[in-house]
PDB file of C-alpha atoms in Angstrom:
ATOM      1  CA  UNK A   1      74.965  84.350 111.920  1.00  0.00           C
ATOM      2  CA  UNK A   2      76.261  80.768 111.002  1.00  0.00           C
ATOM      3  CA  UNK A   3      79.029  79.678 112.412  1.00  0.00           C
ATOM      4  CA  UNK A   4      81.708  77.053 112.060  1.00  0.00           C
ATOM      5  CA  UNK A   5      84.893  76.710 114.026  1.00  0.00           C
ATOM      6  CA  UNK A   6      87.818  74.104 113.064  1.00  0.00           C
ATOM      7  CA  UNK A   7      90.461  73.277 115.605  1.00  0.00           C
ATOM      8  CA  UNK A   8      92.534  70.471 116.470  1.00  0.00           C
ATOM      9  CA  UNK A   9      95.360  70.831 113.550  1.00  0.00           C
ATOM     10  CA  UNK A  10      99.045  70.840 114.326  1.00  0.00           C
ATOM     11  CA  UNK A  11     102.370  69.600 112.895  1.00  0.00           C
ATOM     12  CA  UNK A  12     103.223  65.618 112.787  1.00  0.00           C
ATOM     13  CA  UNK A  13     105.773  63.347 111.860  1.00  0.00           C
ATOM     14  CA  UNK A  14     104.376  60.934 108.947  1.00  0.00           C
ATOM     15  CA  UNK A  15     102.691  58.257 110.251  1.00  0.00           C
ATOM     16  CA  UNK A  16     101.202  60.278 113.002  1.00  0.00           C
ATOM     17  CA  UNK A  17      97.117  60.820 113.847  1.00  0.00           C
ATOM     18  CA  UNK A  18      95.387  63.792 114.328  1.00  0.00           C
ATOM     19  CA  UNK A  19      92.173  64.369 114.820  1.00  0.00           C
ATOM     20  CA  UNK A  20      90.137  67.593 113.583  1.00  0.00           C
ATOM     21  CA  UNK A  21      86.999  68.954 114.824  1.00  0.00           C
ATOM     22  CA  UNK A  22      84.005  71.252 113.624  1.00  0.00           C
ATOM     23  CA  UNK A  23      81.871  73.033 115.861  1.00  0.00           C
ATOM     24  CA  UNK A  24      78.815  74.713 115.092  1.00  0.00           C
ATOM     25  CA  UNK A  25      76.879  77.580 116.469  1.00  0.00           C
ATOM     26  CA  UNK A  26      73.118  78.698 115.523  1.00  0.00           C
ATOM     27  CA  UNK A  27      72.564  75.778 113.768  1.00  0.00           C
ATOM     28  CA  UNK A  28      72.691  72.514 114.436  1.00  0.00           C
ATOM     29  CA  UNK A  29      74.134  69.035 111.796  1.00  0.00           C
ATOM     30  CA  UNK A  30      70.690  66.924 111.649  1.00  0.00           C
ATOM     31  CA  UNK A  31      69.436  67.858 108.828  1.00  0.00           C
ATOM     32  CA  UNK A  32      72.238  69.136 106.923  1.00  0.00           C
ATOM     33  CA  UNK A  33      75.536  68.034 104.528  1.00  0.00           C
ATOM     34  CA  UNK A  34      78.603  68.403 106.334  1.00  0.00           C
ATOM     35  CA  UNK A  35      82.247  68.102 104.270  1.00  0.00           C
ATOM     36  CA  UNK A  36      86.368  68.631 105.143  1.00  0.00           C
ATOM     37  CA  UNK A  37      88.100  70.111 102.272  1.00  0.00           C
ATOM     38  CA  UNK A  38      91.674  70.928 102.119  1.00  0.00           C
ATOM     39  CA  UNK A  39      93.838  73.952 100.199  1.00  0.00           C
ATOM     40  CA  UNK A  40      97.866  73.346  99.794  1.00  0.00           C
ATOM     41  CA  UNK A  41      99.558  75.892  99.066  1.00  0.00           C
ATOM     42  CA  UNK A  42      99.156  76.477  95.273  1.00  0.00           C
ATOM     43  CA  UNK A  43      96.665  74.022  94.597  1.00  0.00           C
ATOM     44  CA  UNK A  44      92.954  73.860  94.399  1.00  0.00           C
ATOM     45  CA  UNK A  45      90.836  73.631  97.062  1.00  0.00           C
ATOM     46  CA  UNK A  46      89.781  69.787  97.133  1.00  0.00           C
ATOM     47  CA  UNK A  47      87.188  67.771  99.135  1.00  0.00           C
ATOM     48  CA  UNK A  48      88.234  65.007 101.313  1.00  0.00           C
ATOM     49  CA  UNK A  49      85.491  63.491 103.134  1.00  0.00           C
ATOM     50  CA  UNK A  50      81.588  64.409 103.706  1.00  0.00           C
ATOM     51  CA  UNK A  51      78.869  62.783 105.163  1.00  0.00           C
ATOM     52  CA  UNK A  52      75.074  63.027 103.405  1.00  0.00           C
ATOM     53  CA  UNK A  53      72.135  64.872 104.999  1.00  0.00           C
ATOM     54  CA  UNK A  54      69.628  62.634 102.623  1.00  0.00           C
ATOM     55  CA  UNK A  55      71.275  59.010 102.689  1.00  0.00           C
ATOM     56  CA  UNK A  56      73.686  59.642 105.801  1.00  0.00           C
ATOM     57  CA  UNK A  57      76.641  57.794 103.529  1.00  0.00           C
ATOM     58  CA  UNK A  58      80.488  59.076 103.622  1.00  0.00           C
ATOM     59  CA  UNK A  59      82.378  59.565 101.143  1.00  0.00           C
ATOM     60  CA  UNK A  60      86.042  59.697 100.781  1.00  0.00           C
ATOM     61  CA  UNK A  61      88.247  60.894  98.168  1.00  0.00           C
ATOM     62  CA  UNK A  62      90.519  57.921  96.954  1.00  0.00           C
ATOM     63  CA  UNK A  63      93.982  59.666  98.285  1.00  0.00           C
ATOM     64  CA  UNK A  64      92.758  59.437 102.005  1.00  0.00           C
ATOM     65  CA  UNK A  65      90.500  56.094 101.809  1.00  0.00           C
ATOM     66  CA  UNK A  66      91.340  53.779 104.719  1.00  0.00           C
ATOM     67  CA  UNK A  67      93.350  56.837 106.726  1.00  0.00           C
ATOM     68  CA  UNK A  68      90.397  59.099 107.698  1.00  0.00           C
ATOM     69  CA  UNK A  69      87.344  58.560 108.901  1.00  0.00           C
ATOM     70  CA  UNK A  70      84.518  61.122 110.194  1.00  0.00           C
ATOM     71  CA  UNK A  71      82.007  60.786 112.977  1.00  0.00           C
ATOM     72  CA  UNK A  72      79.283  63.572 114.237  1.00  0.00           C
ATOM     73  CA  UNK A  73      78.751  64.113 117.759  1.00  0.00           C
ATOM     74  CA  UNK A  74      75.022  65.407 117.813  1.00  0.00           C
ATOM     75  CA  UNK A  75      75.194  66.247 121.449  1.00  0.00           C
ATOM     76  CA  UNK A  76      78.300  68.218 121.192  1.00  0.00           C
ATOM     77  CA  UNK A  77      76.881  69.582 117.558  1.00  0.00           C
ATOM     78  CA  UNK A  78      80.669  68.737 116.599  1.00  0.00           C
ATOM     79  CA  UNK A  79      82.164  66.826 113.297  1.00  0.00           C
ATOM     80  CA  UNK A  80      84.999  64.763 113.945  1.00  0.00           C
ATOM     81  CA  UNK A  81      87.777  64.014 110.821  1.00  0.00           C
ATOM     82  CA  UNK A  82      89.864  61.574 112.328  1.00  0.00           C
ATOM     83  CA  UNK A  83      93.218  61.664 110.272  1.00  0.00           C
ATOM     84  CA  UNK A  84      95.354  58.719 110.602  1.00  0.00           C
ATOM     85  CA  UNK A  85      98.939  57.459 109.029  1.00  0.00           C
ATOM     86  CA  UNK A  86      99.247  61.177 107.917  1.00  0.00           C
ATOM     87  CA  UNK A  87     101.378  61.882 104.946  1.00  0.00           C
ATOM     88  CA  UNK A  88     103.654  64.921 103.623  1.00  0.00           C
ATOM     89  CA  UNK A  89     101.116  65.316 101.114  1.00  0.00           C
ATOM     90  CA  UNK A  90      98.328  65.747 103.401  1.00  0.00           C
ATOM     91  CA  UNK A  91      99.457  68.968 104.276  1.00  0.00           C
ATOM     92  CA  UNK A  92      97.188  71.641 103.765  1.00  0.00           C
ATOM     93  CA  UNK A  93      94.962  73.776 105.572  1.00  0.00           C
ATOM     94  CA  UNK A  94      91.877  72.132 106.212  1.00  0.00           C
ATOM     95  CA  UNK A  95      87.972  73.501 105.805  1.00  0.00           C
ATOM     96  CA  UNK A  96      84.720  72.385 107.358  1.00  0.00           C
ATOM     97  CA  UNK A  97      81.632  73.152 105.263  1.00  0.00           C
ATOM     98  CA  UNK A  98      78.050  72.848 104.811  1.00  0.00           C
ATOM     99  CA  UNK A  99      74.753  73.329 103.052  1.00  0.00           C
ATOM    100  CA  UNK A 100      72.244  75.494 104.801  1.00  0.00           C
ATOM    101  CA  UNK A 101      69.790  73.954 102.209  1.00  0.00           C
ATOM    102  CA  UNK A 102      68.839  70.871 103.322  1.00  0.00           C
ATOM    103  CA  UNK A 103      69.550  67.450 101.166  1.00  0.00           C
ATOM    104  CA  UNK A 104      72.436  69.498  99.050  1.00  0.00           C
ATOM    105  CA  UNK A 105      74.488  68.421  97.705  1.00  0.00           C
ATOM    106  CA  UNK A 106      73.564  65.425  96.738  1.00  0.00           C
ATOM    107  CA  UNK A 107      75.886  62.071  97.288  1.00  0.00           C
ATOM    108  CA  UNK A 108      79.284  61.730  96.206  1.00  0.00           C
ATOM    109  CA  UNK A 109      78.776  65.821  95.125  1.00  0.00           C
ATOM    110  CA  UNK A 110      79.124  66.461  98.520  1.00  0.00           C
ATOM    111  CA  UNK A 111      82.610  65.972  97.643  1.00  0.00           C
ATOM    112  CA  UNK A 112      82.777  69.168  95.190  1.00  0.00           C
ATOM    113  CA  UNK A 113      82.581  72.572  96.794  1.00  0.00           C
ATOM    114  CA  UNK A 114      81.081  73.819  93.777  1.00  0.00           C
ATOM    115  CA  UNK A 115      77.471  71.729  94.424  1.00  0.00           C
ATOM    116  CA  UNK A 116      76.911  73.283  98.071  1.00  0.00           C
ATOM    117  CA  UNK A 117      74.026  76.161  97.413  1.00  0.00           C
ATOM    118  CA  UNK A 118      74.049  77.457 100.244  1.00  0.00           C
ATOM    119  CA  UNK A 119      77.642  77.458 101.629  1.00  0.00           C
ATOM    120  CA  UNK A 120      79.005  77.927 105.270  1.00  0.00           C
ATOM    121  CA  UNK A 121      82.808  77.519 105.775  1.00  0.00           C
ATOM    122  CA  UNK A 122      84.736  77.999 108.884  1.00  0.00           C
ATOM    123  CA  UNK A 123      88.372  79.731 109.001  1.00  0.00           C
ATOM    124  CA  UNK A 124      90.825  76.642 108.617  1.00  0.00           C
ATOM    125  CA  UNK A 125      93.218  74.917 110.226  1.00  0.00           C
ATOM    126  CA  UNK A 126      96.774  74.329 108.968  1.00  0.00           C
ATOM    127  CA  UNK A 127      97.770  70.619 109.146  1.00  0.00           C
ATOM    128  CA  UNK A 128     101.867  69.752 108.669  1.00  0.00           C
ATOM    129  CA  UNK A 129     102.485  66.578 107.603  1.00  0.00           C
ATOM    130  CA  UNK A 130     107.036  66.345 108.212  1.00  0.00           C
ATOM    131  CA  UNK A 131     108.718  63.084 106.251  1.00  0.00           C
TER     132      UNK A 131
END
């Protein structure tokens, strides 16, 4: 069975850095789409950053341009979202996810839950932003 495992959230003053990982088991990232989404409580479940199987581009939604970044560790088969000059409103439990079909979604979709076919998500991890 797929696997992915988040870890690395916590609670942080505003201002502060973390930095969330992704680990996967029985498969590995080469081929595949690989996105962080994030839930708040009563809100829909948005996407935040993913990077491309086909073009290897990132994309960022506009709220966290310029304060996250994400790298891939192909060694450690382990996605990085590096989280910096966190705000209260970043708070939210966040997702890993891919696309078992390779190539999907497709660009800046890779942004929208809704366009992965083939859908793996891991269990979440709850990151508190405090003002």
């Amino acid at each position: 069975e797929v696997m992915l495992v988040e870890s690395g959230g916590g609670s942080v003053q505003a201002g502060g850095s973390l930095r969330l990982s992704c680990t996967a088991s029985r498969f590995t990232f080469d081929d595949l789409t690989i996105g962080w989404f994030r839930q708040a409580p009563g809100k829909e479940r948005e996407g935040v950053a993913c990077i491309t199987s086909n073009d290897g581009r990132e994309y960022y939604t506009g709220a966290v341009k310029g304060r996250f970044t994400m790298s891939v560790d192909s060694g450690e088969n382990t996605v990085y979202l590096h989280m910096n000059n966190l705000r209260p409103e970043d708070t939210a439990v966040y997702y890993c996810a891919t696309d078992g079909t390779p190539g999907s979604p497709w660009g800046p979709l890779c942004l929208d839950a809704a366009s992965y076919v083939d859908a793996y998500w891991g269990q979440g991890t709850q990151v508190t932003v405090h003002s």
